[in-house]
């Protein structure tokens, strides 16, 4: 093992520790379950082939979906949902479908991340002030107007200071290379809270083994419920998409071996299956930890495996340290993470050249905020498909007047029902006292609606005047 991998593993451990705890609390589960998922991400997914430098663990991107699932089905059902999602991922990987996740519209993925980020920010702002958040996404946003009067100013100060450190610490590049910003921010918040004995809410610790809850046979039987199956598929598809998009991003950060998407999907599935058996949070590949791993100089998968070892040793030897961390500091950490999920720069770029993609992104994000994650993604995918169908349905009508020989009309492009009104308007505008030869050889595609409409137009042309339809190329 190289020294670079050892150093990188320590850096990733320091980044992962507060994020694992913060994601767990934001998901409405015990803090230890986030650490369990981080450990499994290192020791299970980290050992398997796929992406050599990508690091897995609990991710902010699934926080909203996990919270909704726990509120709907209860904490004991979480293991069943995650186990089912892991098995689905294993099947998808075995069928070599991992590469197909790259075919998902980027606008939908960015809209999904934006929606998750907005809901995460809206929810964690309440935790910044040690106050309860409304259940629905719209309720969280509406309640922001009354939040200042209900929030604890001391907790709000701790959370605000945490966000400030997260923004300012990376500017000191030498210090940021040695100690990651999330650890500095949470450590300073914990120290300040203890030094001044601030009466703010802290992380509740029950012990690692006490938090592990393998699913019972009764809970496994819930896999026959339609709602549970829908949630399992949502876990699997969203976790897979996030992991594989993260792999593509990580591949751009280094010159080592490229990701095998099918093997990476199998590794994620195996990790989630183990997390499900332990009743822990679902895992995905996490770009924040993966980027920290690459930038710290990692060369092999040893760094990501070791980061799981350090998490395990920490929770086994000094779990009580978690109890001094203020919840407001972790909320600040997640507010910062939620802001990073909103793709502001990408929206600006898309707006200059692909405004339709911005519409897909925006509708997806709004649907997630107004409804839930699964429905929002489905709406986004449907809109992306409709936009693509509209974009490729370009049809042009070209006319050539040959005098006494009549007119030649050529239809070029893709004739679908979406462009049928435009096509018929052009044909019906032709002179009724001329013979017309209609050539369709320039059409790459003609759907049934257009084909039938063209036949009807030819039959009705000038009460019997013949319009010749050819398919010459």
Coordinates of C-alpha atoms in Angstrom, one line a residue:
X1 CA 0.0 0.0 0.0
X2 CA 1.3 3.4 -0.9
X3 CA 1.7 6.3 1.5
X4 CA -0.5 8.4 -0.8
X5 CA -3.4 6.0 -0.3
X6 CA -3.0 6.0 3.5
X7 CA -3.0 9.8 3.6
X8 CA -6.0 10.0 1.2
X9 CA -8.0 7.5 3.4
X10 CA -7.5 9.7 6.4
X11 CA -8.7 12.8 4.5
X12 CA -11.8 10.9 3.2
X13 CA -12.5 9.7 6.7
X14 CA -12.4 13.2 8.1
X15 CA -14.8 14.4 5.3
X16 CA -17.1 11.4 5.6
X17 CA -17.5 11.4 9.4
X18 CA -19.6 14.5 9.8
X19 CA -21.5 13.9 6.6
X20 CA -22.5 10.4 7.6
X21 CA -23.9 11.7 10.9
X22 CA -25.6 14.7 9.3
X23 CA -27.3 12.8 6.5
X24 CA -28.6 10.2 9.0
X25 CA -30.1 12.9 11.2
X26 CA -31.6 14.7 8.2
X27 CA -33.1 11.4 7.1
X28 CA -34.9 11.0 10.4
X29 CA -32.9 7.9 11.6
X30 CA -30.3 7.4 14.4
X31 CA -26.9 9.0 13.7
X32 CA -25.1 5.6 13.9
X33 CA -27.0 4.2 10.9
X34 CA -25.2 6.8 8.7
X35 CA -21.9 5.6 10.0
X36 CA -22.9 2.0 9.3
X37 CA -23.6 2.9 5.7
X38 CA -20.2 4.7 5.5
X39 CA -18.4 1.6 6.9
X40 CA -20.2 -0.7 4.5
X41 CA -19.4 1.7 1.6
X42 CA -15.7 1.3 2.4
X43 CA -15.4 -2.3 3.4
X44 CA -17.9 -3.8 0.9
X45 CA -18.3 -1.5 -2.1
X46 CA -14.8 -0.3 -1.7
X47 CA -13.3 -3.9 -2.2
X48 CA -15.3 -4.7 -5.3
X49 CA -14.3 -3.8 -8.8
X50 CA -15.9 -0.9 -10.7
X51 CA -14.5 2.5 -10.1
X52 CA -11.1 2.4 -8.3
X53 CA -11.2 5.9 -6.7
X54 CA -14.9 6.5 -6.1
X55 CA -16.0 6.5 -2.5
X56 CA -19.5 5.3 -1.4
X57 CA -21.6 6.2 1.6
X58 CA -24.9 7.9 2.7
X59 CA -25.6 10.8 0.4
X60 CA -27.5 14.0 0.7
X61 CA -29.2 13.2 -2.6
X62 CA -31.3 10.4 -1.1
X63 CA -32.1 12.3 2.2
X64 CA -35.5 13.5 1.1
X65 CA -36.6 10.1 -0.3
X66 CA -35.4 8.2 2.8
X67 CA -37.1 10.7 5.2
X68 CA -40.4 10.3 3.3
X69 CA -40.0 6.5 3.4
X70 CA -39.3 6.4 7.1
X71 CA -42.3 8.7 7.8
X72 CA -44.6 6.5 5.7
X73 CA -43.5 3.0 6.5
X74 CA -41.6 3.3 9.8
X75 CA -37.9 2.8 10.6
X76 CA -38.1 -1.0 10.8
X77 CA -39.1 -1.1 7.1
X78 CA -36.0 0.9 6.1
X79 CA -33.8 -2.3 5.9
X80 CA -36.3 -4.0 3.6
X81 CA -36.4 -1.0 1.3
X82 CA -32.6 -0.8 1.1
X83 CA -32.2 -4.6 0.7
X84 CA -34.7 -4.6 -2.1
X85 CA -33.0 -1.7 -3.8
X86 CA -29.6 -3.5 -3.6
X87 CA -31.0 -6.6 -5.1
X88 CA -32.5 -4.6 -8.0
X89 CA -29.1 -3.0 -8.6
X90 CA -27.4 -6.4 -8.6
X91 CA -29.9 -7.6 -11.3
X92 CA -29.4 -4.5 -13.4
X93 CA -25.6 -4.9 -13.2
X94 CA -25.7 -8.6 -14.0
X95 CA -27.9 -7.8 -17.1
X96 CA -25.2 -5.2 -18.1
X97 CA -27.6 -2.3 -17.9
X98 CA -25.3 0.0 -16.1
X99 CA -24.2 1.9 -19.2
X100 CA -27.8 2.7 -20.0
X101 CA -28.0 5.0 -17.0
X102 CA -25.8 7.4 -19.1
X103 CA -28.8 7.8 -21.4
X104 CA -30.9 9.6 -18.8
X105 CA -31.4 13.2 -19.7
X106 CA -28.8 15.4 -17.9
X107 CA -31.5 18.0 -17.4
X108 CA -33.6 15.6 -15.5
X109 CA -30.7 14.5 -13.3
X110 CA -29.7 18.2 -12.6
X111 CA -33.4 19.0 -11.9
X112 CA -33.6 16.0 -9.5
X113 CA -30.5 17.3 -7.7
X114 CA -31.8 20.9 -7.7
X115 CA -35.1 19.7 -6.2
X116 CA -33.4 17.6 -3.6
X117 CA -31.1 20.5 -2.8
X118 CA -34.0 22.9 -2.3
X119 CA -36.0 20.6 -0.1
X120 CA -32.9 19.8 1.9
X121 CA -32.1 23.4 2.4
X122 CA -35.7 24.2 3.3
X123 CA -35.7 21.4 5.9
X124 CA -32.3 22.0 7.4
X125 CA -32.8 25.7 7.9
X126 CA -35.3 24.7 10.6
X127 CA -32.7 22.5 12.2
X128 CA -30.3 25.4 12.2
X129 CA -32.6 27.1 14.7
X130 CA -33.5 23.9 16.7
X131 CA -37.1 24.0 15.6
X132 CA -39.3 21.4 14.0
X133 CA -39.8 21.5 10.2
X134 CA -43.2 21.1 8.5
X135 CA -43.7 17.7 6.7
X136 CA -44.3 18.8 3.1
X137 CA -41.9 20.6 0.8
X138 CA -44.3 23.4 0.2
X139 CA -45.0 23.7 3.9
X140 CA -41.3 24.0 4.6
X141 CA -41.0 26.9 2.1
X142 CA -44.1 28.6 3.4
X143 CA -42.9 28.3 7.0
X144 CA -39.7 30.1 6.3
X145 CA -41.5 33.4 6.7
X146 CA -42.3 32.7 10.4
X147 CA -39.0 30.9 11.1
X148 CA -37.1 33.9 12.5
X149 CA -39.5 34.3 15.5
X150 CA -39.5 30.6 16.3
X151 CA -35.8 29.8 15.9
X152 CA -33.4 29.6 18.8
X153 CA -30.9 32.5 18.2
X154 CA -28.0 30.5 19.9
X155 CA -28.5 27.5 17.7
X156 CA -28.9 29.7 14.7
X157 CA -25.6 31.4 15.5
X158 CA -23.9 28.0 15.7
X159 CA -25.3 26.9 12.4
X160 CA -24.6 30.2 10.7
X161 CA -21.0 30.1 11.9
X162 CA -20.6 26.5 10.6
X163 CA -21.7 27.6 7.1
X164 CA -19.3 30.6 7.3
X165 CA -16.4 28.3 8.1
X166 CA -17.4 25.9 5.3
X167 CA -17.2 28.9 2.9
X168 CA -14.1 30.5 4.2
X169 CA -11.8 27.6 5.1
X170 CA -11.2 26.4 1.5
X171 CA -9.8 29.8 0.7
X172 CA -6.8 28.9 2.8
X173 CA -5.5 26.3 0.4
X174 CA -2.7 25.0 2.5
X175 CA -4.9 24.4 5.5
X176 CA -7.7 22.9 3.4
X177 CA -5.3 20.4 2.0
X178 CA -4.4 19.2 5.5
X179 CA -7.8 19.3 7.3
X180 CA -11.0 19.3 5.3
X181 CA -13.5 22.1 5.8
X182 CA -16.4 19.9 7.1
X183 CA -14.3 18.6 10.0
X184 CA -13.0 22.1 10.9
X185 CA -16.5 23.6 10.8
X186 CA -18.1 20.8 13.0
X187 CA -15.1 20.7 15.4
X188 CA -15.2 24.5 16.0
X189 CA -18.9 24.5 16.5
X190 CA -18.7 21.6 19.0
X191 CA -15.8 23.3 20.8
X192 CA -17.7 26.7 21.0
X193 CA -20.9 25.0 22.2
X194 CA -19.0 23.2 24.9
X195 CA -16.8 26.1 26.0
X196 CA -19.8 28.5 26.5
X197 CA -22.1 25.7 27.5
X198 CA -24.7 26.7 25.0
X199 CA -28.1 25.0 25.6
X200 CA -28.5 23.7 22.0
X201 CA -29.6 20.3 20.8
X202 CA -26.8 17.8 20.4
X203 CA -26.5 14.5 18.6
X204 CA -28.1 11.6 20.5
X205 CA -25.9 8.5 20.6
X206 CA -27.2 5.0 21.4
X207 CA -24.3 2.8 20.3
X208 CA -23.5 1.2 17.0
X209 CA -24.7 -2.3 17.8
X210 CA -27.9 -1.0 19.4
X211 CA -28.8 0.9 16.3
X212 CA -28.4 -2.0 13.9
X213 CA -31.9 -3.5 13.2
X214 CA -32.0 -6.4 10.7
X215 CA -35.4 -6.6 9.0
X216 CA -37.8 -9.2 10.4
X217 CA -39.8 -11.7 8.4
X218 CA -42.9 -9.6 8.8
X219 CA -41.2 -6.5 7.3
X220 CA -39.8 -8.6 4.4
X221 CA -43.4 -9.6 3.7
X222 CA -44.1 -5.9 3.0
X223 CA -42.3 -6.3 -0.3
X224 CA -45.6 -7.4 -1.8
X225 CA -47.1 -4.0 -1.2
X226 CA -47.3 -1.8 -4.3
X227 CA -46.2 1.3 -2.4
X228 CA -43.2 -0.4 -0.9
X229 CA -42.2 -1.8 -4.3
X230 CA -42.4 1.7 -5.8
X231 CA -40.2 3.0 -3.1
X232 CA -37.7 0.2 -3.7
X233 CA -37.5 1.0 -7.4
X234 CA -37.1 4.7 -6.6
X235 CA -34.2 3.9 -4.2
X236 CA -32.5 1.7 -6.8
X237 CA -32.9 3.9 -9.8
X238 CA -32.0 7.2 -8.2
X239 CA -29.1 5.7 -6.2
X240 CA -27.8 4.0 -9.4
X241 CA -28.1 7.2 -11.5
X242 CA -26.4 9.3 -8.9
X243 CA -23.6 6.7 -8.5
X244 CA -22.9 6.3 -12.2
X245 CA -23.1 10.0 -12.9
X246 CA -20.6 10.5 -10.0
X247 CA -18.4 7.9 -11.6
X248 CA -18.3 9.8 -14.8
X249 CA -17.4 13.0 -12.9
X250 CA -14.6 11.2 -11.0
X251 CA -13.2 9.7 -14.2
X252 CA -12.6 13.3 -15.4
X253 CA -10.6 14.1 -12.3
X254 CA -7.8 11.4 -12.7
X255 CA -5.9 9.6 -15.4
X256 CA -6.2 6.1 -13.9
X257 CA -8.4 3.2 -15.0
X258 CA -11.9 4.2 -16.2
X259 CA -15.0 3.0 -14.5
X260 CA -16.7 -0.3 -15.5
X261 CA -20.3 0.9 -15.1
X262 CA -21.8 -2.6 -14.9
X263 CA -19.3 -3.7 -12.2
X264 CA -19.8 -0.5 -10.3
X265 CA -23.5 -1.0 -10.3
X266 CA -23.0 -4.5 -8.9
X267 CA -20.7 -3.1 -6.2
X268 CA -23.3 -0.5 -5.3
X269 CA -26.0 -3.3 -5.2
X270 CA -23.9 -5.5 -3.0
X271 CA -23.2 -2.6 -0.6
X272 CA -26.9 -1.7 -0.4
X273 CA -27.9 -5.3 0.1
X274 CA -25.6 -5.5 3.1
X275 CA -26.8 -2.1 4.4
X276 CA -30.4 -3.4 4.1
X277 CA -29.6 -6.5 6.1
X278 CA -28.2 -4.2 8.8
X279 CA -31.2 -1.8 8.6
X280 CA -29.0 1.1 7.6
X281 CA -29.3 4.0 5.2
X282 CA -28.9 3.4 1.4
X283 CA -25.6 4.2 -0.1
X284 CA -24.5 5.9 -3.3
X285 CA -21.2 7.0 -4.7
X286 CA -20.6 10.5 -3.3
X287 CA -18.8 13.1 -5.4
X288 CA -17.7 15.2 -2.4
X289 CA -15.8 12.2 -0.8
X290 CA -14.6 10.9 -4.1
X291 CA -13.2 14.3 -5.2
X292 CA -11.5 14.6 -1.8
X293 CA -10.0 11.1 -2.4
X294 CA -8.6 12.0 -5.8
X295 CA -7.3 15.4 -4.7
X296 CA -5.6 13.8 -1.7
X297 CA -3.5 11.7 -4.1
X298 CA -5.2 8.3 -3.9
X299 CA -3.9 5.8 -6.5
X300 CA -5.8 2.6 -5.7
X301 CA -8.9 1.3 -4.0
X302 CA -7.0 0.9 -0.8
X303 CA -7.8 4.5 0.3
X304 CA -11.6 4.0 0.1
X305 CA -11.4 0.6 1.9
X306 CA -9.2 2.2 4.7
X307 CA -11.6 5.1 5.1
X308 CA -14.2 2.4 6.1
X309 CA -11.8 0.9 8.6
X310 CA -11.2 4.3 10.2
X311 CA -15.0 4.9 10.5
X312 CA -15.4 1.4 12.1
X313 CA -12.5 2.1 14.6
X314 CA -13.9 5.5 15.5
X315 CA -17.4 4.2 16.2
X316 CA -16.0 1.3 18.2
X317 CA -13.5 3.2 20.3
X318 CA -14.8 6.7 20.8
X319 CA -18.6 6.8 19.9
X320 CA -19.3 9.2 22.8
X321 CA -17.6 12.0 20.8
X322 CA -20.7 12.2 18.6
X323 CA -22.7 13.3 21.6
X324 CA -20.9 16.7 21.8
X325 CA -21.7 17.7 18.2
X326 CA -24.6 20.3 18.0
X327 CA -27.3 19.4 15.6
X328 CA -27.3 23.0 14.3
X329 CA -23.7 22.5 13.0
X330 CA -24.7 19.4 11.1
X331 CA -27.7 21.3 9.7
X332 CA -25.3 24.0 8.5
X333 CA -23.2 21.3 6.9
X334 CA -26.2 20.0 5.0
X335 CA -27.5 23.5 4.0
X336 CA -24.1 24.0 2.4
X337 CA -24.3 20.6 0.7
X338 CA -27.8 21.4 -0.5
X339 CA -26.7 24.6 -2.1
X340 CA -24.0 22.7 -4.0
X341 CA -26.7 20.4 -5.4
X342 CA -28.5 23.4 -7.1
X343 CA -26.7 23.6 -10.5
X344 CA -26.6 27.4 -10.9
X345 CA -23.7 27.4 -13.3
X346 CA -25.2 24.6 -15.4
X347 CA -28.5 26.5 -15.7
X348 CA -26.6 29.6 -17.0
X349 CA -24.8 27.5 -19.6
X350 CA -28.0 25.7 -20.7
X351 CA -30.0 29.0 -20.9
X352 CA -27.6 30.3 -23.6
X353 CA -28.0 27.4 -25.9
X354 CA -30.6 24.9 -24.8
X355 CA -33.5 26.8 -23.1
X356 CA -35.8 23.8 -23.5
X357 CA -33.5 21.8 -21.2
X358 CA -33.8 24.5 -18.6
X359 CA -37.5 24.1 -18.7
X360 CA -37.1 20.3 -18.1
X361 CA -34.7 21.0 -15.2
X362 CA -37.0 23.6 -13.7
X363 CA -40.2 21.6 -13.9
X364 CA -38.4 18.5 -12.4
X365 CA -37.2 20.6 -9.5
X366 CA -40.5 22.3 -8.8
X367 CA -42.4 18.9 -9.1
X368 CA -40.0 17.5 -6.4
X369 CA -40.5 20.4 -4.1
X370 CA -44.3 20.5 -4.6
X371 CA -44.8 16.7 -4.5
X372 CA -42.2 14.1 -3.8
X373 CA -38.9 12.8 -5.4
X374 CA -40.3 9.8 -7.2
X375 CA -43.2 11.7 -8.9
X376 CA -40.9 14.7 -9.7
X377 CA -38.4 12.4 -11.5
X378 CA -41.2 10.7 -13.5
X379 CA -42.6 14.1 -14.5
X380 CA -39.2 15.2 -15.6
X381 CA -38.5 12.1 -17.6
X382 CA -41.9 12.4 -19.3
X383 CA -41.2 16.0 -20.2
X384 CA -37.7 15.2 -21.5
X385 CA -39.2 12.5 -23.7
X386 CA -41.9 14.8 -25.0
X387 CA -39.3 17.5 -25.7
X388 CA -37.1 15.1 -27.5
X389 CA -40.0 13.9 -29.6
X390 CA -40.9 17.5 -30.5
X391 CA -37.2 18.4 -31.3
X392 CA -36.8 15.5 -33.7
X393 CA -40.2 16.0 -35.4
X394 CA -38.9 18.5 -37.9
X395 CA -40.7 18.4 -41.3
X396 CA -40.2 20.7 -44.3
X397 CA -42.2 21.0 -47.4
X398 CA -40.3 22.0 -50.6
X399 CA -42.1 22.9 -53.8
X400 CA -40.9 23.1 -57.4
X401 CA -43.0 24.5 -60.2
X402 CA -42.4 22.7 -63.6
X403 CA -44.9 24.7 -65.6
X404 CA -47.2 22.5 -67.7
X405 CA -45.8 19.4 -66.1
X406 CA -47.3 20.5 -62.8
X407 CA -45.7 20.9 -59.4
X408 CA -43.3 18.6 -57.5
X409 CA -43.7 18.8 -53.7
X410 CA -41.0 17.1 -51.5
X411 CA -41.6 16.4 -47.8
X412 CA -38.3 16.1 -45.9
X413 CA -37.6 15.3 -42.3
X414 CA -39.6 13.3 -39.7
X415 CA -43.4 13.3 -40.1
X416 CA -45.0 12.6 -36.8
X417 CA -48.4 13.6 -35.4
X418 CA -46.7 16.4 -33.4
X419 CA -46.0 18.2 -36.7
X420 CA -49.1 17.1 -38.6
X421 CA -50.9 20.5 -38.4
X422 CA -47.9 22.2 -39.9
X423 CA -47.6 19.6 -42.7
X424 CA -51.3 19.8 -43.6
X425 CA -51.3 23.6 -43.6
X426 CA -48.4 23.5 -46.2
X427 CA -50.1 21.0 -48.4
X428 CA -53.6 22.6 -48.3
X429 CA -52.0 25.9 -49.3
X430 CA -51.0 24.5 -52.7
X431 CA -52.9 25.7 -55.8
X432 CA -55.9 23.6 -56.5
X433 CA -55.7 23.9 -60.3
X434 CA -52.3 22.2 -60.7
X435 CA -51.3 18.6 -60.9
X436 CA -49.0 17.7 -57.9
X437 CA -46.4 15.0 -57.6
X438 CA -45.7 14.4 -53.9
X439 CA -42.3 12.9 -53.2
X440 CA -41.7 11.3 -49.7
X441 CA -38.2 10.0 -50.3
X442 CA -36.7 12.6 -48.0
X443 CA -38.7 11.5 -45.0
X444 CA -36.7 9.5 -42.5
X445 CA -39.8 8.5 -40.5
X446 CA -43.5 8.6 -41.1
X447 CA -45.9 7.6 -38.3
X448 CA -49.3 6.2 -38.9
X449 CA -51.2 9.4 -38.3
X450 CA -49.2 11.3 -41.0
X451 CA -49.3 8.4 -43.5
X452 CA -53.1 8.3 -43.2
X453 CA -53.4 12.1 -43.4
X454 CA -51.3 12.1 -46.6
X455 CA -53.5 9.5 -48.2
X456 CA -56.6 11.4 -47.3
X457 CA -55.2 14.6 -48.7
X458 CA -54.3 12.9 -52.0
X459 CA -57.7 11.3 -52.3
X460 CA -59.5 14.6 -51.7
X461 CA -57.2 16.7 -53.8
X462 CA -59.4 19.1 -55.9
X463 CA -62.3 16.7 -56.0
X464 CA -60.6 14.0 -57.9
X465 CA -57.5 15.6 -59.4
X466 CA -54.7 13.0 -59.0
X467 CA -51.8 13.7 -56.7
X468 CA -49.0 11.2 -57.2
X469 CA -47.3 10.0 -54.1
X470 CA -43.8 8.5 -54.6
X471 CA -41.2 7.3 -52.2
X472 CA -38.2 7.8 -54.4
X473 CA -35.1 8.8 -52.7

